[in-house]
PDB file of C-alpha atoms in Angstrom:
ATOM      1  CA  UNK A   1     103.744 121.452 102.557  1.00 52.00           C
ATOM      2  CA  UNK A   2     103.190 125.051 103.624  1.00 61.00           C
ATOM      3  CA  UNK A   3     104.316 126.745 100.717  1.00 78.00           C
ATOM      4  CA  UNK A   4     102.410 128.808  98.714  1.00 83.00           C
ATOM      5  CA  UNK A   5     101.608 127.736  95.024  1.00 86.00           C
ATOM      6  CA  UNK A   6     101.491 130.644  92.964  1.00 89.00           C
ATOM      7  CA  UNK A   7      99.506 130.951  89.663  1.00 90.00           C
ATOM      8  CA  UNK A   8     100.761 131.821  86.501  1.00 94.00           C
ATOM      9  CA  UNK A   9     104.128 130.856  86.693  1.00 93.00           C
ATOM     10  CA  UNK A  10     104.562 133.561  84.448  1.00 95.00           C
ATOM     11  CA  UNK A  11     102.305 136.509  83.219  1.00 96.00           C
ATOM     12  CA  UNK A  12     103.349 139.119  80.106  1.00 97.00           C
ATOM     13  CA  UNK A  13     100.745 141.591  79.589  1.00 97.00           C
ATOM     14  CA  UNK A  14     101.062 145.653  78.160  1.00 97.00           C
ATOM     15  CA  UNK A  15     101.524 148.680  79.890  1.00 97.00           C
ATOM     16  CA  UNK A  16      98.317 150.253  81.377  1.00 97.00           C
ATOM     17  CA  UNK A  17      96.460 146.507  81.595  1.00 97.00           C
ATOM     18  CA  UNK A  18      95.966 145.167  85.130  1.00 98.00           C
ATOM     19  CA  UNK A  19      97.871 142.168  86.379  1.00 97.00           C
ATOM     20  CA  UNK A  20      96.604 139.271  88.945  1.00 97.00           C
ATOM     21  CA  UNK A  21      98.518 136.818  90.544  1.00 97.00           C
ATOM     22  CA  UNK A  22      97.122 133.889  92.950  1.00 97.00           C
ATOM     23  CA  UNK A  23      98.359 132.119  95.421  1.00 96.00           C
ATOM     24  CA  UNK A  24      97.118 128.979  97.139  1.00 95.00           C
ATOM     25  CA  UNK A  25      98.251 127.124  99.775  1.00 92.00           C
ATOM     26  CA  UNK A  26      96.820 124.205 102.001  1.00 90.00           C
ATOM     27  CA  UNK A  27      97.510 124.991 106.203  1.00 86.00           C
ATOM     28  CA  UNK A  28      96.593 127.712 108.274  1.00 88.00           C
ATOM     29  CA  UNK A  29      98.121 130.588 108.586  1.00 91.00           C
ATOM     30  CA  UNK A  30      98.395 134.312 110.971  1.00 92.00           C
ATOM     31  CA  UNK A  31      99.140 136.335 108.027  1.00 94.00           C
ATOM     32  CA  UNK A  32     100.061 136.282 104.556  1.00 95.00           C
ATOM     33  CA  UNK A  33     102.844 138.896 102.495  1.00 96.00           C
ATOM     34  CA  UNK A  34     103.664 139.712  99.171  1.00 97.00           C
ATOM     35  CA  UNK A  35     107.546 140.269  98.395  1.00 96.00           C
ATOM     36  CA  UNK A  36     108.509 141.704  94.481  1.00 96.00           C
ATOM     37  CA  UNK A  37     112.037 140.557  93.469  1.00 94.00           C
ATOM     38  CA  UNK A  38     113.904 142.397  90.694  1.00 91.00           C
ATOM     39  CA  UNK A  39     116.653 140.806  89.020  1.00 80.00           C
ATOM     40  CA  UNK A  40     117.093 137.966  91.085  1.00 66.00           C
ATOM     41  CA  UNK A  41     118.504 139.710  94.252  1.00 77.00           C
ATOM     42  CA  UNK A  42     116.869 141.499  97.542  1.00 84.00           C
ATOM     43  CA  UNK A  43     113.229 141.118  98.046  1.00 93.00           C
ATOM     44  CA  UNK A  44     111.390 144.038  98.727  1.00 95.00           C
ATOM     45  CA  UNK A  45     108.205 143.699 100.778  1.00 95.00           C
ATOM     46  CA  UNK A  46     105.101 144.997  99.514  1.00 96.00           C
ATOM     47  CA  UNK A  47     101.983 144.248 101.936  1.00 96.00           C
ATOM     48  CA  UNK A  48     100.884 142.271 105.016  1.00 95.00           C
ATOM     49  CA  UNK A  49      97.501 141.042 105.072  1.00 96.00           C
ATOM     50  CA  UNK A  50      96.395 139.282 108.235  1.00 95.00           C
ATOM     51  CA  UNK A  51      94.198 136.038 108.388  1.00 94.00           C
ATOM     52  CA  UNK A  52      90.960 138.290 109.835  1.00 95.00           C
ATOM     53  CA  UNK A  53      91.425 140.560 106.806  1.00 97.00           C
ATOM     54  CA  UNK A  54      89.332 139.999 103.561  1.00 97.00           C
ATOM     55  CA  UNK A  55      91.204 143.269 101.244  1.00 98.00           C
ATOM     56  CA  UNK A  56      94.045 145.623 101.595  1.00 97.00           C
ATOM     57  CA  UNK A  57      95.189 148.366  99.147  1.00 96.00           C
ATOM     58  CA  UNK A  58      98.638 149.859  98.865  1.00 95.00           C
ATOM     59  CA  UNK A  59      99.057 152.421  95.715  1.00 96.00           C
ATOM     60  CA  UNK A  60      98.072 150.469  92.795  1.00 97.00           C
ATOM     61  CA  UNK A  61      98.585 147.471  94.625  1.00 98.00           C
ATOM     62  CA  UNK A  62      95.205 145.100  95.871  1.00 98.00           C
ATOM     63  CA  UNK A  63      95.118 142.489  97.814  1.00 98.00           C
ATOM     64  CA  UNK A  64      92.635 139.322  98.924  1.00 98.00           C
ATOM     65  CA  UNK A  65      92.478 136.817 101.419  1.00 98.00           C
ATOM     66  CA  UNK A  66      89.881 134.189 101.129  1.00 97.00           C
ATOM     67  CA  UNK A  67      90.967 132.165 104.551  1.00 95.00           C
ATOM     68  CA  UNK A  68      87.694 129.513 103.543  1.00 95.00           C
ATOM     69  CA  UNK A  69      89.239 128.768  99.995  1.00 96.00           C
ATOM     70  CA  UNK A  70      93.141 129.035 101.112  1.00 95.00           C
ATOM     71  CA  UNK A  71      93.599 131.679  98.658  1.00 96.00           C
ATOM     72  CA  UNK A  72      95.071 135.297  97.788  1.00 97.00           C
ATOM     73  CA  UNK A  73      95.737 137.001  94.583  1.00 98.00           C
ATOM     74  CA  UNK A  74      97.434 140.579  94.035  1.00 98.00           C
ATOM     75  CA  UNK A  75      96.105 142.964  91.937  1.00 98.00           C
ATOM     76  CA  UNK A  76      98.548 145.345  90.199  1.00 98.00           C
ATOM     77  CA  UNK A  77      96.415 147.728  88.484  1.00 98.00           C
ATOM     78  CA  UNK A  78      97.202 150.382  85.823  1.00 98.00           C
ATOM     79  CA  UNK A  79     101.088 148.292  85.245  1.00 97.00           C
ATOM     80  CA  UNK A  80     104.066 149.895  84.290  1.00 97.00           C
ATOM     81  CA  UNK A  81     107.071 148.960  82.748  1.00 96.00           C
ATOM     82  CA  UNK A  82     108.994 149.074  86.037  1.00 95.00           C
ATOM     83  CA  UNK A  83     106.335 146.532  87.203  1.00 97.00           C
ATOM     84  CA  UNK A  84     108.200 144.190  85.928  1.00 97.00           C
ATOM     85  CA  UNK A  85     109.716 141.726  88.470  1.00 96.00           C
ATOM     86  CA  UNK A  86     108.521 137.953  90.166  1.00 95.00           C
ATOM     87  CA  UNK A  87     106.377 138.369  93.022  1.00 96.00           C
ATOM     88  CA  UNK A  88     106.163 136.054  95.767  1.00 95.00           C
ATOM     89  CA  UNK A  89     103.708 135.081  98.483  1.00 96.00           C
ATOM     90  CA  UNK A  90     104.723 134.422 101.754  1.00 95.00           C
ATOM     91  CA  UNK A  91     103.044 132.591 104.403  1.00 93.00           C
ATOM     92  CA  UNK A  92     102.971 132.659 107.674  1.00 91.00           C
ATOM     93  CA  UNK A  93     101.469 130.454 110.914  1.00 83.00           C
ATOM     94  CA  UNK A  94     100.579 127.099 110.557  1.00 64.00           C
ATOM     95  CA  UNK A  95     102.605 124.208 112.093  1.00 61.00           C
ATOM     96  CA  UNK A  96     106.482 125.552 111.416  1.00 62.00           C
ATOM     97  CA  UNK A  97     106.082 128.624 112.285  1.00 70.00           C
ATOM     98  CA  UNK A  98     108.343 130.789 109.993  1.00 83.00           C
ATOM     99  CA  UNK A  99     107.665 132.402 106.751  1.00 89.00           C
ATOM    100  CA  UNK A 100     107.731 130.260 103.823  1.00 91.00           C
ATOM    101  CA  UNK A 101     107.824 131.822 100.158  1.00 92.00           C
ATOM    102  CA  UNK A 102     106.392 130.348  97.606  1.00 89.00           C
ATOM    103  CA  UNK A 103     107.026 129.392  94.114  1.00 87.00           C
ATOM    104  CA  UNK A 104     106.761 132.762  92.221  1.00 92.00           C
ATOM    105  CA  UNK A 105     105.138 134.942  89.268  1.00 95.00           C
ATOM    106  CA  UNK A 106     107.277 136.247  86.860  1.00 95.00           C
ATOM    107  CA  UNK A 107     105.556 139.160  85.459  1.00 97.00           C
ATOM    108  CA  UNK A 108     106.454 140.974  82.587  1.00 97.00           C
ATOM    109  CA  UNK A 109     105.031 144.217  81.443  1.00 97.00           C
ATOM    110  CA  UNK A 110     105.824 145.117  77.869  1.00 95.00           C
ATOM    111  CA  UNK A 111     105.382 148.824  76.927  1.00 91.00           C
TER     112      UNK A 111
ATOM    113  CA  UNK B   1     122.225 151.109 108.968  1.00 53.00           C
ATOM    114  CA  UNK B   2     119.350 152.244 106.300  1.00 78.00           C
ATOM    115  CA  UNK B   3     118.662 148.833 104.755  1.00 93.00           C
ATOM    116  CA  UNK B   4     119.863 145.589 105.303  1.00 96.00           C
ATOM    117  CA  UNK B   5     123.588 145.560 104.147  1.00 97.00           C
ATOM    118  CA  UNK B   6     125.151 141.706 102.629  1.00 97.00           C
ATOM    119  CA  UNK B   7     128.994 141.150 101.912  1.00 97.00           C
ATOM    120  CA  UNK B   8     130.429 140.282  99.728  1.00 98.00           C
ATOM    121  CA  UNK B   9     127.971 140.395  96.429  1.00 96.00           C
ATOM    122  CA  UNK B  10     129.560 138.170  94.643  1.00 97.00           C
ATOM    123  CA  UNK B  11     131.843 135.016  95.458  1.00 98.00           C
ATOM    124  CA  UNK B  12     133.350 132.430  93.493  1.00 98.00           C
ATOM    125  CA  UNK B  13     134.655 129.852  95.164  1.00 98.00           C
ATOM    126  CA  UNK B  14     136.451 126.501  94.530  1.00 98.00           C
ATOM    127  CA  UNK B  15     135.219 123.048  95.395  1.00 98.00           C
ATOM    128  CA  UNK B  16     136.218 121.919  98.869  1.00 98.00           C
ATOM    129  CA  UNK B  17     137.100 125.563 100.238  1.00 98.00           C
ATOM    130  CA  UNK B  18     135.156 127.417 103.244  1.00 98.00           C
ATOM    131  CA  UNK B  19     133.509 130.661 102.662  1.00 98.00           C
ATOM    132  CA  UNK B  20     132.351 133.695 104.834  1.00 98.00           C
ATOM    133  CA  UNK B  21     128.966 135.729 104.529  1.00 98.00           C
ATOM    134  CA  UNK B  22     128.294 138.287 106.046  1.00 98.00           C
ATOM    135  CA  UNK B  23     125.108 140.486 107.260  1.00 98.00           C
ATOM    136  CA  UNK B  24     124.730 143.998 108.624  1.00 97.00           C
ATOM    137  CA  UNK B  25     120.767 143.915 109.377  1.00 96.00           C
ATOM    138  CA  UNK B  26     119.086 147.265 110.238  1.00 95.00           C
ATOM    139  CA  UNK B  27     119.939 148.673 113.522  1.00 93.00           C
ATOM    140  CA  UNK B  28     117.323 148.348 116.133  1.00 91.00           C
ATOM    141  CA  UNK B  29     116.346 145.129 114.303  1.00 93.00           C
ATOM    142  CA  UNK B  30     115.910 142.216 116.838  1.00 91.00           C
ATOM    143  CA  UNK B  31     115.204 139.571 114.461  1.00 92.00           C
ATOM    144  CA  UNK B  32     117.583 137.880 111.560  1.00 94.00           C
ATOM    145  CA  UNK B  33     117.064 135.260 108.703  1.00 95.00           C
ATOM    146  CA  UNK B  34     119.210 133.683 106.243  1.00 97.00           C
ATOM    147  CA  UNK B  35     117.499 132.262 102.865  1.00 96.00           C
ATOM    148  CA  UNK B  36     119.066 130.216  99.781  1.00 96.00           C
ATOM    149  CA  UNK B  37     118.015 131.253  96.463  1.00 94.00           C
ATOM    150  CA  UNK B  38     118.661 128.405  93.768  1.00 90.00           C
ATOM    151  CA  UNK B  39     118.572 129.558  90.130  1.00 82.00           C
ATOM    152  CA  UNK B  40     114.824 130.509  89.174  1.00 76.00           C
ATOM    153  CA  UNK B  41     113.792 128.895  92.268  1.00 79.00           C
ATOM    154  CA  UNK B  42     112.106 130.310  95.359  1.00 84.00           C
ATOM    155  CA  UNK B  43     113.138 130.815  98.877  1.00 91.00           C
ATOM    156  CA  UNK B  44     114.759 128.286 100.869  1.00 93.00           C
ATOM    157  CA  UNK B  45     114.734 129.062 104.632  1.00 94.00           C
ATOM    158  CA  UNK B  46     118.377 128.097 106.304  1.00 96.00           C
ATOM    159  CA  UNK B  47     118.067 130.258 109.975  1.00 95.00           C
ATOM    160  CA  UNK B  48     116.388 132.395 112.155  1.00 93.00           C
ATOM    161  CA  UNK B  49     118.097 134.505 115.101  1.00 93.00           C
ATOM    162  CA  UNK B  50     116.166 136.209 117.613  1.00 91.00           C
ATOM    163  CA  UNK B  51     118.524 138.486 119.145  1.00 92.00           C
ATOM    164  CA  UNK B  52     122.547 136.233 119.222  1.00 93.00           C
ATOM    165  CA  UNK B  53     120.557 133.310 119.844  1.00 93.00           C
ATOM    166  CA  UNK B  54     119.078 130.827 117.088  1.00 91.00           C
ATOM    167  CA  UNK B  55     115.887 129.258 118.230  1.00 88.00           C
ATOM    168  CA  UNK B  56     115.085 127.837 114.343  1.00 90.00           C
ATOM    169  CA  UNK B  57     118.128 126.176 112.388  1.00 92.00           C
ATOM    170  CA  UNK B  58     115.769 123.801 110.626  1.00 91.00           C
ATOM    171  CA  UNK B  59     116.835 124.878 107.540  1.00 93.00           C
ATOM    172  CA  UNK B  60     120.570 124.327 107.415  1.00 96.00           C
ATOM    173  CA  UNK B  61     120.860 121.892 104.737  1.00 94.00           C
ATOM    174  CA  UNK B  62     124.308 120.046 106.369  1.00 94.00           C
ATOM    175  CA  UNK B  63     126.879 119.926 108.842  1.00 95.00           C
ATOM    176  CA  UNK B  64     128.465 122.171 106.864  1.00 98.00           C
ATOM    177  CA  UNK B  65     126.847 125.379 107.460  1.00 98.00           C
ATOM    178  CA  UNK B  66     126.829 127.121 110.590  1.00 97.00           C
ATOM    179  CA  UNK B  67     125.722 130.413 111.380  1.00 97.00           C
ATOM    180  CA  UNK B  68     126.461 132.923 114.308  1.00 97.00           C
ATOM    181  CA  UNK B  69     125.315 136.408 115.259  1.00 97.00           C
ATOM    182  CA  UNK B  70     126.836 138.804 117.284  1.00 92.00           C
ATOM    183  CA  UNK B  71     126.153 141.432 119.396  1.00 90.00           C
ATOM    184  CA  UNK B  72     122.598 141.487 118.541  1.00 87.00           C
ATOM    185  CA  UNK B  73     123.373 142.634 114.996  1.00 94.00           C
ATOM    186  CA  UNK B  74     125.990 141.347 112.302  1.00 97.00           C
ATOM    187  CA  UNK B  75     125.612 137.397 111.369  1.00 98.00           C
ATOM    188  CA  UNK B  76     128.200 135.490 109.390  1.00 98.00           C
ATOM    189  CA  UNK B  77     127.123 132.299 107.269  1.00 98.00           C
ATOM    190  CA  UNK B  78     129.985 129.815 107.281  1.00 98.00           C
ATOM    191  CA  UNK B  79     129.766 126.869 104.709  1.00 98.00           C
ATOM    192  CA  UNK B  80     132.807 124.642 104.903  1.00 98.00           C
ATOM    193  CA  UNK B  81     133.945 122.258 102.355  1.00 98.00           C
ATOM    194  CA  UNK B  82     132.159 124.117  99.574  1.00 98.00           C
ATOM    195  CA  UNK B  83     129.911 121.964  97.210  1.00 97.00           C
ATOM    196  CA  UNK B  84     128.947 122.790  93.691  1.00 96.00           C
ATOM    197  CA  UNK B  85     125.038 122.362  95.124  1.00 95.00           C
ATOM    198  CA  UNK B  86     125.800 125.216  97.234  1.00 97.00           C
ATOM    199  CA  UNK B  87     126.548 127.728  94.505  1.00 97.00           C
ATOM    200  CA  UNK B  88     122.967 130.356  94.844  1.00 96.00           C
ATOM    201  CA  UNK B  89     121.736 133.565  96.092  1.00 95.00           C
ATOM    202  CA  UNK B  90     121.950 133.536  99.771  1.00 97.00           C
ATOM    203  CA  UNK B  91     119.652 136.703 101.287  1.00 96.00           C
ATOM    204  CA  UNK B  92     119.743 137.916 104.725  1.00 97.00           C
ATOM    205  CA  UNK B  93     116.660 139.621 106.158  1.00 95.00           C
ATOM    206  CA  UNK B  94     115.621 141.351 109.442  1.00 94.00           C
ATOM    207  CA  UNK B  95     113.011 142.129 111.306  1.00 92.00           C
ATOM    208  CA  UNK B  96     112.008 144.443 114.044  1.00 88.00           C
ATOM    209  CA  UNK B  97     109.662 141.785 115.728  1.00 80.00           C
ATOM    210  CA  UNK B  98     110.054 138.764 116.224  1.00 75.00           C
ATOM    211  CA  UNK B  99     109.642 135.967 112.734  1.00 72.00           C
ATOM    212  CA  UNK B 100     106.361 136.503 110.835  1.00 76.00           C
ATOM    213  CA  UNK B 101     104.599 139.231 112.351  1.00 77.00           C
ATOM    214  CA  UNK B 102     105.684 141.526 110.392  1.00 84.00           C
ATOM    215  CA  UNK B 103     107.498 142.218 107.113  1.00 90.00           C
ATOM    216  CA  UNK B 104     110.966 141.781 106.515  1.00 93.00           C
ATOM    217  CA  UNK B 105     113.533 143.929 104.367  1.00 94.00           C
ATOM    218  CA  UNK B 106     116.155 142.310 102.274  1.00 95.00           C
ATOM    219  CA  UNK B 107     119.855 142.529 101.827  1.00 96.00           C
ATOM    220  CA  UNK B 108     120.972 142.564  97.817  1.00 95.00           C
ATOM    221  CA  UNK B 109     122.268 138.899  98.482  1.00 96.00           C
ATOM    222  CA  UNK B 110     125.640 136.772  98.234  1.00 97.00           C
ATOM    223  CA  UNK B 111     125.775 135.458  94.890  1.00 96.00           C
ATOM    224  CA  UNK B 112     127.614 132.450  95.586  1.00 97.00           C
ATOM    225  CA  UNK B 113     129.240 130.428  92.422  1.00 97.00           C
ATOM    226  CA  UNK B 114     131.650 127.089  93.190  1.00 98.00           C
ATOM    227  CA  UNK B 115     133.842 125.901  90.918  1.00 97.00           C
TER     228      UNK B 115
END
């Protein structure tokens, strides 16, 4: 399967500490994307990083591709309350050709 | 449009009846996808439109569902002969190039309940 297995399922950690999430997955791909979700409804896209890219930063926001280990994580740094959301990778490339989401964080940021 | 605009929000249904959903994507934006949302689940892809034509419909789980698009801009998601399976979030995106290349903004979603 293409999807994207993301690690924890669920995170809850305090305002000001940093949070990672991973996400694995097993084909290739062109680029990979991080979504946030809030509530259950619209998906709101957060960053793009393409499969000749190592690191990109947005705000607090970091994030890796290791192409060799099938791998990303997201690194919210410095988290706020209003961090608190699931976040989704997204893949794309590979054999079906569309953008496939995978299973989710839900991250919780107590204050 | 600013943002990616879904109708209606919510929608309960009954068994065996069709229902209508509908997507206003962001002008200018070529490309169009429908996802299913189960509870606490993750994305399910249903359609992609490139323009008013459909080159992936892989993801249309039945007979049931069809989708069209119009004009190069509003799509409508029919599902006939509603099924309590198909009670979820449905989410339209766009695009302004074509699927994957870049990211995609998101309606708020149909919240779809059947009775």
């Amino acid at each position: 399967s293409q999807q994207g297995e993301e690690d924890p399922q669920a995170l809850s950690i305090q305002e000001g500490e940093n949070a990672t999430m991973n996400c694995s997955y097993k084909t290739s791909i062109n680029n990979l994307q991080w979504y946030r979700q809030n509530s259950g409804r619209g998906l709101v896209h957060l960053i793009l990083i393409r499969s000749n890219e190592r690191e990109k930063h947005s705000g607090r926001l970091r994030v890796t591709l290791d192409t060799s280990k099938k791998s990303s994580s997201l690194l919210i740094t410095a988290s706020r309350a209003a961090d608190t959301a699931s976040y989704f990778c997204a893949l794309y490339g590979g054999a079906t050709n569309k953008l496939i989401f995978g299973t989710g964080t839900l991250l919780a940021v107590q204050p | 449009g600013a943002g990616v605009s879904q109708s209606p929000s919510n929608k309960v249904t009954e068994k065996g009846k069709d229902v209508e959903l509908r997507c206003d994507p962001i002008s200018g934006h070529t490309a169009l996808y429908w996802y299913r949302q189960s509870l606490g689940q993750g994305l399910e892809f249903l359609i992609y439109f490139q323009g008013n034509s459909a080159p992936d419909k892989s993801g249309l789980p039945s007979d049931r569902f069809s989708a069209e698009r119009t004009g190069g801009s509003v799509s409508t998601l029919t599902i006939q002969r509603t099924q309590q399976e198909d009670s979820a979030v449905y989410l339209c995106a766009s695009s302004s190039l074509r699927q994957g290349v870049n990211g995609y903004t998101f309606g708020s979603g149909t919240r779809l309940t059947v009775v």
